[in-house]
Coordinates of C-alpha atoms and ligand atoms in Angstrom, one line a residue:
M374 CA 69.6 -38.9 -45.2
S375 CA 70.0 -37.4 -41.7
R376 CA 67.5 -34.4 -40.1
G377 CA 70.5 -32.5 -39.5
D378 CA 69.2 -31.4 -36.2
G379 CA 70.9 -33.0 -32.9
N380 CA 67.9 -32.9 -31.0
A381 CA 65.7 -34.6 -33.5
I382 CA 64.1 -38.0 -32.3
R383 CA 65.9 -40.6 -33.7
D384 CA 63.9 -43.7 -32.5
L385 CA 60.2 -44.4 -32.6
V386 CA 58.4 -47.2 -30.8
I387 CA 55.0 -48.4 -31.7
V388 CA 53.5 -50.2 -29.4
G389 CA 50.8 -52.9 -30.8
G390 CA 49.9 -53.9 -34.2
G391 CA 46.3 -53.8 -35.0
T392 CA 44.7 -50.8 -37.0
A393 CA 45.8 -47.7 -34.7
G394 CA 49.5 -49.4 -34.9
W395 CA 49.8 -50.0 -38.3
M396 CA 48.3 -47.0 -40.0
M397 CA 50.7 -44.9 -37.8
A398 CA 53.8 -47.2 -38.6
A399 CA 52.3 -47.2 -42.4
A400 CA 52.5 -43.0 -42.3
A401 CA 55.5 -43.1 -40.2
G402 CA 57.0 -45.3 -42.9
R403 CA 55.9 -43.1 -45.9
V404 CA 56.8 -39.9 -44.2
L405 CA 59.0 -40.2 -41.4
A406 CA 61.4 -43.1 -42.5
G407 CA 64.0 -40.8 -44.3
G408 CA 64.6 -38.5 -41.1
L409 CA 64.6 -41.3 -38.5
R410 CA 67.3 -43.7 -37.2
S411 CA 64.9 -46.9 -36.3
I412 CA 60.7 -47.2 -36.6
T413 CA 59.7 -50.3 -34.5
L414 CA 56.5 -51.7 -34.1
I415 CA 55.8 -54.1 -31.1
E416 CA 52.8 -56.6 -31.7
S417 CA 52.3 -59.9 -30.2
D418 CA 50.7 -62.7 -31.8
A419 CA 49.4 -64.3 -28.8
I420 CA 47.3 -61.4 -27.8
G421 CA 45.8 -60.5 -30.9
T422 CA 44.1 -57.6 -32.0
I423 CA 40.4 -56.6 -31.5
G424 CA 39.6 -57.8 -34.8
V425 CA 36.5 -55.2 -35.5
G426 CA 36.5 -51.9 -37.3
E427 CA 35.5 -52.2 -40.9
A428 CA 33.2 -49.1 -41.5
T429 CA 35.0 -46.1 -42.8
I430 CA 34.1 -42.2 -43.6
P431 CA 35.2 -40.3 -46.6
P432 CA 38.5 -38.9 -44.8
I433 CA 40.3 -42.1 -45.1
L434 CA 40.8 -41.3 -49.1
G435 CA 43.2 -38.6 -48.1
F436 CA 45.2 -41.4 -46.0
N437 CA 45.5 -43.8 -48.6
E438 CA 46.2 -40.8 -50.9
L439 CA 49.0 -39.7 -48.4
L440 CA 50.0 -43.4 -48.5
G441 CA 50.0 -43.4 -52.5
I442 CA 47.4 -46.7 -52.4
D443 CA 46.1 -47.6 -55.7
E444 CA 42.1 -48.1 -54.9
R445 CA 41.8 -51.4 -56.9
A446 CA 44.4 -53.0 -55.3
F447 CA 43.7 -52.0 -51.7
L448 CA 39.8 -52.9 -52.4
E449 CA 41.4 -56.2 -53.6
A450 CA 43.4 -57.1 -51.1
T451 CA 41.0 -56.1 -48.0
Q452 CA 38.0 -57.8 -49.8
G453 CA 36.6 -53.9 -49.4
T454 CA 33.5 -51.9 -50.8
F455 CA 32.2 -48.9 -51.5
K456 CA 30.2 -47.1 -48.8
L457 CA 27.8 -43.7 -49.2
G458 CA 26.9 -43.3 -45.9
I459 CA 24.8 -45.3 -43.3
E460 CA 20.7 -46.3 -43.2
F461 CA 19.4 -45.7 -39.8
E462 CA 16.4 -48.0 -39.1
N463 CA 13.8 -47.8 -36.3
W464 CA 15.6 -44.7 -34.9
G465 CA 13.1 -42.0 -34.3
R466 CA 10.6 -44.5 -34.0
P467 CA 10.0 -48.1 -34.3
G468 CA 9.0 -48.3 -38.2
T469 CA 11.0 -45.1 -39.3
R470 CA 14.3 -45.3 -41.6
Y471 CA 16.6 -42.3 -43.0
F472 CA 20.0 -42.1 -44.4
H473 CA 22.8 -40.5 -43.3
P474 CA 24.5 -39.9 -46.6
F475 CA 28.2 -39.1 -47.4
G476 CA 28.7 -35.6 -49.8
R477 CA 26.6 -32.9 -50.0
T478 CA 23.0 -32.4 -49.6
G479 CA 21.3 -29.9 -52.0
R480 CA 23.3 -26.3 -52.7
D481 CA 23.0 -23.4 -50.2
F482 CA 21.6 -20.3 -52.3
D483 CA 22.1 -16.5 -51.2
G484 CA 23.9 -17.8 -48.0
I485 CA 20.8 -19.8 -46.7
A486 CA 22.3 -23.5 -45.6
F487 CA 20.3 -25.8 -48.1
H488 CA 18.2 -27.9 -45.3
Q489 CA 16.6 -24.7 -44.5
L490 CA 15.5 -24.0 -47.8
W491 CA 14.0 -27.5 -48.0
S492 CA 12.8 -27.0 -44.7
W493 CA 11.1 -23.8 -45.5
L494 CA 9.3 -25.5 -49.0
R495 CA 8.8 -29.4 -47.4
D496 CA 5.0 -29.1 -48.0
A497 CA 5.2 -27.5 -51.4
E498 CA 4.2 -29.7 -54.4
G499 CA 7.1 -32.5 -55.5
V500 CA 9.2 -31.3 -53.0
G501 CA 9.9 -34.4 -51.7
S502 CA 12.1 -36.0 -48.7
L503 CA 15.8 -33.9 -48.1
E504 CA 17.1 -37.5 -48.7
E505 CA 16.2 -37.1 -52.5
Y506 CA 18.5 -34.0 -52.8
S507 CA 21.5 -35.8 -51.9
M508 CA 23.2 -38.1 -55.0
S509 CA 25.2 -40.6 -52.2
A510 CA 21.5 -41.6 -50.5
M511 CA 19.8 -41.8 -54.1
A512 CA 22.7 -44.2 -55.5
A513 CA 22.9 -46.5 -52.1
R514 CA 18.8 -46.5 -52.1
N515 CA 19.3 -48.0 -55.5
G516 CA 22.1 -50.2 -54.6
K517 CA 24.3 -48.4 -57.3
F518 CA 28.1 -46.7 -57.1
A519 CA 29.9 -44.3 -58.9
H520 CA 32.8 -42.4 -58.2
P521 CA 32.1 -38.5 -57.8
Q522 CA 33.3 -36.2 -60.6
A523 CA 34.6 -32.3 -60.9
D524 CA 32.2 -31.2 -63.3
P525 CA 29.8 -29.2 -60.7
R526 CA 27.3 -29.4 -63.2
S527 CA 27.0 -32.9 -62.7
P528 CA 24.9 -34.3 -59.7
L529 CA 27.9 -36.6 -59.3
S530 CA 30.3 -33.6 -57.9
N531 CA 28.3 -34.2 -55.0
L532 CA 28.7 -38.0 -54.5
Q533 CA 31.6 -38.4 -51.0
Y534 CA 32.3 -42.5 -50.2
A535 CA 34.3 -43.9 -48.1
Y536 CA 35.4 -48.2 -48.1
H537 CA 34.3 -50.7 -45.8
F538 CA 37.0 -53.3 -45.4
D539 CA 38.0 -56.8 -43.7
A540 CA 39.9 -55.6 -40.6
T541 CA 42.6 -58.6 -40.2
S542 CA 43.3 -57.8 -44.0
Y543 CA 43.4 -54.3 -43.7
A544 CA 46.2 -54.5 -41.2
A545 CA 48.2 -56.6 -43.4
F546 CA 47.4 -54.8 -46.0
L547 CA 49.5 -51.8 -44.4
R548 CA 51.8 -54.3 -42.2
S549 CA 53.3 -55.2 -45.9
Y550 CA 53.1 -51.4 -46.7
A551 CA 55.2 -50.3 -43.6
I552 CA 57.5 -52.8 -43.8
E553 CA 58.5 -52.5 -47.4
R554 CA 59.2 -49.3 -46.3
G555 CA 61.6 -49.6 -43.3
V556 CA 59.3 -50.0 -40.4
A557 CA 61.0 -53.2 -38.4
R558 CA 58.2 -55.4 -36.5
Q559 CA 59.2 -57.2 -33.5
E560 CA 57.3 -60.1 -32.3
G561 CA 56.6 -60.4 -28.2
R562 CA 54.7 -60.3 -25.2
I563 CA 55.9 -56.9 -23.6
V564 CA 55.7 -57.5 -19.6
D565 CA 57.2 -53.9 -18.2
G566 CA 58.2 -49.9 -19.2
E567 CA 61.4 -48.8 -18.3
L568 CA 60.9 -44.7 -16.9
D569 CA 63.5 -42.3 -16.4
G570 CA 63.5 -41.3 -12.5
E571 CA 63.9 -38.1 -13.4
T572 CA 61.7 -36.9 -16.4
G573 CA 59.2 -39.8 -15.8
H574 CA 59.6 -40.5 -19.8
V575 CA 59.8 -44.1 -21.3
L576 CA 62.9 -45.1 -22.0
A577 CA 62.1 -48.5 -23.1
V578 CA 59.5 -51.4 -22.9
K579 CA 60.6 -54.8 -22.0
L580 CA 59.5 -58.0 -23.9
E581 CA 58.9 -61.4 -22.4
D582 CA 62.1 -62.6 -23.7
S583 CA 63.8 -60.1 -22.0
T584 CA 64.3 -57.9 -25.6
R585 CA 64.8 -54.4 -24.3
V586 CA 63.2 -51.9 -27.4
A587 CA 64.6 -47.9 -26.5
G588 CA 63.0 -45.7 -28.2
D589 CA 62.8 -41.3 -27.7
L590 CA 59.1 -41.2 -28.8
F591 CA 56.8 -43.9 -27.8
I592 CA 52.9 -44.5 -29.7
D593 CA 50.6 -46.3 -27.4
C594 CA 48.3 -48.5 -29.9
S595 CA 47.8 -51.3 -27.1
G596 CA 44.0 -51.0 -27.5
F597 CA 42.3 -51.3 -24.5
R598 CA 44.6 -51.9 -22.5
S599 CA 46.8 -48.9 -22.8
M600 CA 50.0 -50.3 -21.4
L601 CA 52.2 -46.6 -21.4
L602 CA 49.3 -44.0 -21.5
G603 CA 46.9 -45.1 -19.0
E604 CA 49.3 -47.4 -16.7
A605 CA 52.8 -46.3 -16.9
M606 CA 51.8 -42.6 -17.3
D607 CA 48.7 -43.1 -15.2
V608 CA 46.8 -40.5 -17.3
P609 CA 42.7 -40.8 -16.3
F610 CA 40.0 -41.8 -18.5
T611 CA 37.2 -39.5 -18.4
D612 CA 33.8 -41.8 -18.6
W613 CA 31.1 -40.7 -21.0
S614 CA 28.9 -44.1 -20.4
H615 CA 26.2 -41.8 -18.7
W616 CA 25.3 -40.3 -22.1
L617 CA 26.5 -43.5 -23.9
P618 CA 25.1 -46.4 -22.2
C619 CA 26.3 -49.7 -24.5
D620 CA 29.1 -51.2 -23.0
R621 CA 29.3 -54.8 -25.2
A622 CA 29.1 -55.6 -28.5
V623 CA 28.9 -59.1 -29.9
A624 CA 29.7 -59.4 -33.3
V625 CA 29.4 -62.4 -36.1
P626 CA 30.0 -62.7 -39.7
S627 CA 27.4 -64.1 -42.2
A628 CA 27.3 -65.3 -45.8
A629 CA 28.1 -62.5 -48.5
K630 CA 25.1 -61.3 -50.4
E631 CA 24.5 -61.5 -53.9
Q632 CA 23.9 -57.6 -54.3
I633 CA 26.3 -55.7 -52.4
A634 CA 24.6 -52.8 -50.6
P635 CA 27.0 -49.6 -50.6
Y636 CA 26.0 -48.7 -47.4
T637 CA 26.1 -49.4 -43.6
R638 CA 23.2 -50.3 -41.9
S639 CA 22.5 -49.5 -38.0
R640 CA 18.7 -50.9 -37.0
A641 CA 17.9 -49.8 -33.5
L642 CA 17.2 -52.6 -31.2
A643 CA 15.9 -52.6 -27.6
A644 CA 18.7 -51.7 -25.9
G645 CA 21.2 -50.7 -28.8
W646 CA 21.4 -51.1 -32.4
Q647 CA 23.0 -53.6 -34.9
W648 CA 25.7 -53.3 -37.7
R649 CA 25.4 -54.8 -41.0
I650 CA 28.5 -53.9 -42.9
P651 CA 28.7 -55.6 -46.5
L652 CA 32.1 -56.9 -47.5
Q653 CA 32.9 -58.8 -50.5
H654 CA 33.3 -62.2 -49.2
R655 CA 31.4 -62.2 -46.1
T656 CA 29.1 -59.9 -44.2
G657 CA 30.2 -58.2 -40.6
N658 CA 27.4 -57.9 -38.4
G659 CA 27.4 -56.7 -34.3
H660 CA 24.9 -55.5 -31.9
V661 CA 26.1 -53.3 -29.9
Y662 CA 24.0 -52.8 -26.4
A663 CA 24.0 -51.7 -23.0
S664 CA 24.5 -54.6 -20.1
A665 CA 22.2 -52.6 -17.8
Y666 CA 19.0 -53.1 -20.2
M667 CA 19.9 -56.5 -21.9
E668 CA 21.7 -59.9 -20.8
D669 CA 24.1 -61.1 -23.2
A670 CA 22.0 -64.4 -24.1
E671 CA 19.4 -62.3 -25.5
A672 CA 21.6 -59.8 -27.3
E673 CA 22.8 -62.8 -29.3
R674 CA 19.6 -64.0 -29.8
L675 CA 18.7 -61.1 -31.2
L676 CA 21.8 -60.4 -33.3
L677 CA 21.2 -64.0 -34.8
A678 CA 17.2 -63.3 -35.5
N679 CA 18.4 -60.1 -37.5
L680 CA 21.0 -61.6 -39.5
D681 CA 20.3 -61.0 -43.6
S682 CA 21.9 -64.3 -44.2
E683 CA 23.7 -67.8 -42.9
P684 CA 26.1 -66.9 -39.7
A685 CA 29.6 -67.9 -41.0
D686 CA 30.9 -68.3 -37.2
D687 CA 30.3 -68.2 -34.1
P688 CA 29.3 -64.7 -32.4
R689 CA 32.0 -63.5 -30.5
P690 CA 31.7 -60.8 -27.3
L691 CA 33.3 -58.3 -26.6
R692 CA 33.0 -55.3 -23.9
F693 CA 34.2 -51.7 -24.1
R694 CA 34.1 -48.4 -21.7
T695 CA 33.3 -45.1 -23.7
G696 CA 35.3 -42.3 -22.9
V697 CA 39.0 -40.7 -23.9
R698 CA 41.8 -40.3 -21.6
E699 CA 42.4 -36.6 -20.3
K700 CA 45.4 -36.5 -22.5
L701 CA 45.9 -38.2 -25.4
W702 CA 49.9 -37.1 -25.5
E703 CA 52.1 -37.5 -22.0
R704 CA 55.8 -36.9 -21.6
N705 CA 57.0 -38.7 -24.7
V706 CA 53.7 -41.0 -24.8
V707 CA 50.8 -40.6 -27.5
A708 CA 48.1 -43.1 -27.2
L709 CA 46.3 -43.6 -30.6
G710 CA 42.9 -46.1 -30.8
L711 CA 41.5 -47.8 -28.2
S712 CA 44.7 -47.0 -26.0
G713 CA 43.3 -43.3 -26.0
G714 CA 40.0 -43.8 -25.8
F715 CA 36.3 -45.1 -27.6
L716 CA 33.2 -44.2 -28.7
E717 CA 30.9 -46.8 -30.4
P718 CA 30.9 -47.5 -33.8
L719 CA 27.8 -45.9 -34.4
E720 CA 29.3 -43.2 -36.9
S721 CA 32.2 -45.3 -37.9
T722 CA 34.4 -42.6 -36.6
S723 CA 37.4 -44.7 -34.7
I724 CA 39.8 -45.6 -37.8
H725 CA 39.0 -41.7 -38.4
L726 CA 40.4 -40.9 -34.7
I727 CA 43.4 -42.9 -35.3
Q728 CA 44.0 -40.8 -38.6
T729 CA 43.2 -37.4 -36.9
G730 CA 45.6 -38.4 -34.1
I731 CA 48.8 -39.6 -37.1
S732 CA 47.6 -36.3 -39.0
K733 CA 47.7 -34.1 -35.7
L734 CA 51.2 -35.8 -34.5
L735 CA 52.7 -35.3 -37.9
A736 CA 51.8 -31.5 -37.6
L737 CA 53.0 -30.6 -34.6
F738 CA 56.0 -33.7 -34.6
P739 CA 58.4 -33.2 -31.5
D740 CA 62.0 -33.0 -30.8
R741 CA 63.5 -35.0 -27.9
D742 CA 63.1 -31.9 -25.7
F743 CA 59.2 -32.2 -25.6
T744 CA 58.1 -28.4 -25.6
D745 CA 54.8 -28.0 -23.4
V746 CA 53.5 -26.0 -26.6
E747 CA 53.3 -28.9 -29.3
R748 CA 51.6 -31.7 -26.5
D749 CA 49.4 -28.6 -25.5
E750 CA 47.8 -27.8 -28.4
Y751 CA 47.9 -31.4 -29.7
N752 CA 45.8 -32.4 -26.8
R753 CA 43.7 -29.7 -27.1
L754 CA 42.6 -30.0 -30.8
M755 CA 42.4 -34.0 -30.3
T756 CA 40.0 -33.7 -27.3
S757 CA 37.5 -31.3 -29.3
S758 CA 37.6 -33.6 -31.8
Y759 CA 36.7 -36.8 -29.5
A760 CA 34.2 -34.7 -27.9
A761 CA 32.8 -33.4 -31.1
V762 CA 32.1 -37.0 -32.3
R763 CA 30.5 -38.0 -29.0
D764 CA 28.0 -35.1 -29.2
F765 CA 26.9 -36.1 -32.4
I766 CA 26.5 -39.9 -31.4
V767 CA 24.6 -38.9 -28.0
A768 CA 22.2 -37.1 -30.5
H769 CA 21.2 -40.4 -32.4
Y770 CA 20.2 -41.5 -28.8
H771 CA 18.5 -38.5 -27.3
V772 CA 16.8 -37.0 -30.5
T773 CA 13.9 -39.8 -30.5
Q774 CA 10.5 -40.6 -29.3
R775 CA 11.0 -43.7 -28.6
D776 CA 9.2 -45.1 -25.8
D777 CA 9.0 -48.4 -26.0
T778 CA 11.9 -49.9 -23.6
P779 CA 13.7 -49.0 -20.2
F780 CA 16.9 -48.0 -22.4
W781 CA 15.1 -45.9 -24.9
N782 CA 13.4 -44.0 -21.9
Y783 CA 17.1 -43.6 -20.1
V784 CA 18.0 -42.0 -23.7
R785 CA 15.4 -39.8 -24.3
T786 CA 15.1 -38.1 -21.2
M787 CA 18.7 -38.0 -19.7
D788 CA 20.9 -34.8 -19.0
I789 CA 23.3 -34.4 -22.2
P790 CA 26.6 -32.3 -22.7
D791 CA 25.9 -28.6 -22.6
S792 CA 27.3 -28.0 -26.2
L793 CA 24.8 -30.5 -27.6
K794 CA 22.2 -28.6 -25.6
T795 CA 22.9 -25.5 -27.0
R796 CA 23.3 -27.1 -30.5
L797 CA 19.7 -28.4 -30.6
E798 CA 18.0 -25.7 -29.0
L799 CA 19.0 -23.7 -31.8
Y800 CA 18.2 -26.1 -34.2
R801 CA 14.9 -27.1 -32.5
R802 CA 14.0 -23.2 -32.7
K803 CA 14.6 -22.1 -36.3
G804 CA 16.7 -24.9 -37.7
R805 CA 20.3 -23.1 -37.2
I806 CA 23.3 -25.3 -37.3
F807 CA 26.5 -24.4 -36.8
R808 CA 30.0 -26.3 -37.4
Y809 CA 33.0 -25.5 -34.9
D810 CA 36.2 -25.4 -34.9
D811 CA 37.1 -27.9 -37.6
E812 CA 34.6 -30.4 -36.2
L813 CA 34.1 -33.6 -38.5
F814 CA 30.6 -33.9 -39.2
T815 CA 29.1 -31.2 -41.4
V816 CA 25.7 -28.9 -41.5
G817 CA 24.3 -31.6 -43.5
S818 CA 25.1 -34.5 -41.7
W819 CA 23.6 -32.8 -38.7
A820 CA 20.7 -32.4 -40.8
A821 CA 20.5 -35.3 -41.9
V822 CA 20.1 -37.1 -38.6
L823 CA 18.1 -34.4 -36.6
E824 CA 15.6 -34.3 -39.5
G825 CA 15.9 -38.3 -40.0
Q826 CA 15.6 -38.7 -35.9
G827 CA 12.5 -36.8 -36.3
M828 CA 13.1 -33.7 -34.6
K829 CA 11.3 -30.7 -36.9
P830 CA 12.4 -26.9 -36.2
L831 CA 9.7 -24.8 -35.0
G832 CA 10.5 -22.3 -37.5
S833 CA 12.0 -21.3 -40.8
D834 CA 14.9 -19.1 -41.3
P835 CA 13.5 -15.8 -41.2
L836 CA 16.1 -14.9 -44.6
C837 CA 13.9 -17.4 -46.2
A838 CA 11.1 -14.7 -46.4
A839 CA 12.9 -12.7 -48.9
L840 CA 13.0 -15.7 -51.2
D841 CA 10.9 -16.5 -54.4
A842 CA 8.9 -19.4 -53.1
D843 CA 8.0 -21.2 -56.4
G844 CA 10.8 -20.3 -58.5
L845 CA 12.8 -21.6 -55.2
A846 CA 10.9 -25.1 -55.6
Q847 CA 10.9 -25.4 -59.1
A848 CA 14.6 -25.4 -59.0
M849 CA 14.5 -27.8 -56.4
R850 CA 12.2 -30.3 -58.3
R851 CA 14.5 -30.4 -61.3
M852 CA 17.8 -31.4 -59.0
K853 CA 15.5 -33.8 -57.6
Q854 CA 14.9 -35.3 -60.8
A855 CA 18.4 -35.1 -61.6
H856 CA 19.6 -37.0 -58.8
H857 CA 16.7 -39.8 -59.6
A858 CA 17.7 -39.5 -63.2
M859 CA 21.6 -40.4 -62.6
A860 CA 21.0 -43.1 -59.9
A861 CA 18.9 -44.8 -62.5
R862 CA 21.6 -44.5 -64.9
L863 CA 24.9 -45.9 -62.6
P864 CA 26.3 -49.3 -62.3
L865 CA 25.1 -51.4 -59.6
H866 CA 27.5 -51.5 -56.9
R867 CA 29.2 -55.1 -57.5
N868 CA 30.0 -54.0 -60.7
A869 CA 31.8 -50.6 -59.7
I870 CA 33.7 -52.5 -57.4
G871 CA 34.9 -55.2 -60.2
G872 CA 35.8 -52.1 -62.2
G873 CA 37.2 -50.6 -59.1
Ligands
FAD177 C1 32.3 -53.7 -31.6 C2 33.2 -52.9 -32.1 C3 33.4 -51.8 -33.4 C4 33.9 -51.1 -34.2 N1 33.6 -51.0 -35.4 C5 34.2 -50.0 -35.8 C6 33.9 -49.4 -37.1 O1 32.6 -49.5 -37.6 N2 34.5 -48.3 -37.5 C7 35.8 -47.9 -37.0 O2 36.2 -46.4 -37.4 N3 36.1 -48.3 -35.9 C8 35.0 -49.5 -35.0 N4 35.5 -50.0 -34.0 C9 37.1 -49.5 -33.3 C10 37.9 -50.5 -34.1 O3 38.1 -51.5 -34.1 C11 39.2 -49.5 -33.6 O4 39.4 -48.7 -33.5 C12 40.7 -50.3 -34.0 O5 40.5 -51.7 -34.8 C13 41.9 -49.6 -33.3 O6 42.2 -50.8 -32.6 P1 44.0 -50.7 -31.7 O7 44.5 -51.3 -33.0 O8 43.6 -49.4 -31.1 O9 43.7 -51.7 -30.7 P2 44.0 -53.9 -30.9 O10 42.9 -54.0 -32.1 O11 43.3 -53.9 -29.8 O12 45.3 -53.7 -31.4 C14 46.0 -53.6 -29.8 C15 47.5 -54.4 -30.1 O13 48.5 -54.4 -29.2 C16 49.2 -55.4 -29.3 N5 49.4 -55.7 -27.2 C17 48.4 -55.3 -26.4 N6 49.0 -55.6 -25.3 C18 49.9 -55.9 -26.3 C19 51.5 -56.4 -25.2 N7 51.4 -56.6 -24.0 N8 52.5 -56.8 -25.8 C20 52.5 -56.5 -26.6 N9 51.7 -56.6 -27.9 C21 50.6 -56.0 -26.8 C22 48.2 -56.3 -29.4 O14 48.8 -57.5 -29.8 C23 47.4 -55.6 -30.7 O15 48.7 -56.0 -31.8 C24 35.3 -51.0 -33.3 C25 35.2 -51.2 -32.2 C26 33.9 -51.9 -31.5 C27 34.9 -52.6 -29.9

């Protein structure tokens, strides 16, 4: 089938076969293949992929739906598990913990956000903690899982979930999917890009064995090296490491546990934090830390000391730089994944930002004349997505009472982005939270994290004064009890995985 437009993109080239490259290839195979002459993905087995990136957030379900992927087959192929949120340990202070759940927490009432109602009544008898109003958190705390239900009367209508999966198996799964839908895979190391002397567009990339792969649109998924956007297009990198000083990680798998936790755990350590991602066949672990505050050997020692099960391999070091390219789309090059930018995996947002990039590119898919308006809109939307995620992650570090190490003293007292300053001030005064543009994290997410980190608003929302406090507290107790009762009845996570 032809698109019937003489100016349409004909040949799409994807440079790199990590998670970003194969996600793009799968989406292109699904929605673009019929209208293009060719879709080629180039990857180099000799270079390999980053091999981490195993925790996701709920919008991944939308990506799988677009591809028409069956959940059971997906979990089996990727050794995947369900994820209901993230447990944060020792973040606000050593010895504290809170849960950042997916899905809705409580119900807004009379136009007042639920966290405001809860905060107003937090000391009333039996009202309990904020997380008791989240079905996802209550299921997670009990090691349980069930799919959401549409019926708004069921507490399960508030539950949302995502996946943990094996990164290598995920890329392999998408690779088969994409190849079945007409994507051509080209093995080889790219050594050079060929640019048009007049327009500066990439005309082709050249491989080590002299193969030349030409295209109209190039998707740079080459990882941290950023071969096309960073090197060939020379788009500068905006460094955010003064706000997010962690720049290294050391990762190690460990043995799977009999009971698989349906959530990611993030445990704060002296100069960073450690993740635990439970899969069916193993547990993924990694320690993200700031090299200015901790030696590599000490980071590795802490990682191993904090494992819940026997290590299953040697620890693997990784280095990164936090920030984003000034533009994610320049001329005929769009960068997805690590080649465009990186934010540490504290809220599992990188794969989501790849997905966001793909969906916005499809929504603004260009012709060969590459008009500025599409490119500019893409850059505006993507830059704001990165900045919104950045602010959310910075808040985890900055809103803390920790003063026990130089690292925590730095992040607690550092200057923060103006956008975050305003947000925190609004919350500090009267618990107000606003969601800007189409930013990823909801009012409920911000409330869970700010409350969990130990930030208590000075006052309540004045609108609460008009409410019947006793009646509301009674309704809240009933809701809380319904969550507890439902969590007790749900199947164990491991059984739920078996049942898809
Ligand atoms: C410590 C850490 C933990 C993370 N955890 C999470 C997480 O829990 N959740 C999440 O969403 N994200 C996470 N991420 C991010 C996630 O890993 C990446 O966003 C994701 O894997 C995408 O990577 P990529 O495809 O952009 O790059 P890569 O995986 O690096 O792939 C690059 C590809 O380009 C190819 N390539 C490079 N140079 C050449 C060349 N010259 N010729 C040919 N091919 C070439 C490589 O062979 C490879 O195929 C984490 C990242 C780090 C560093």
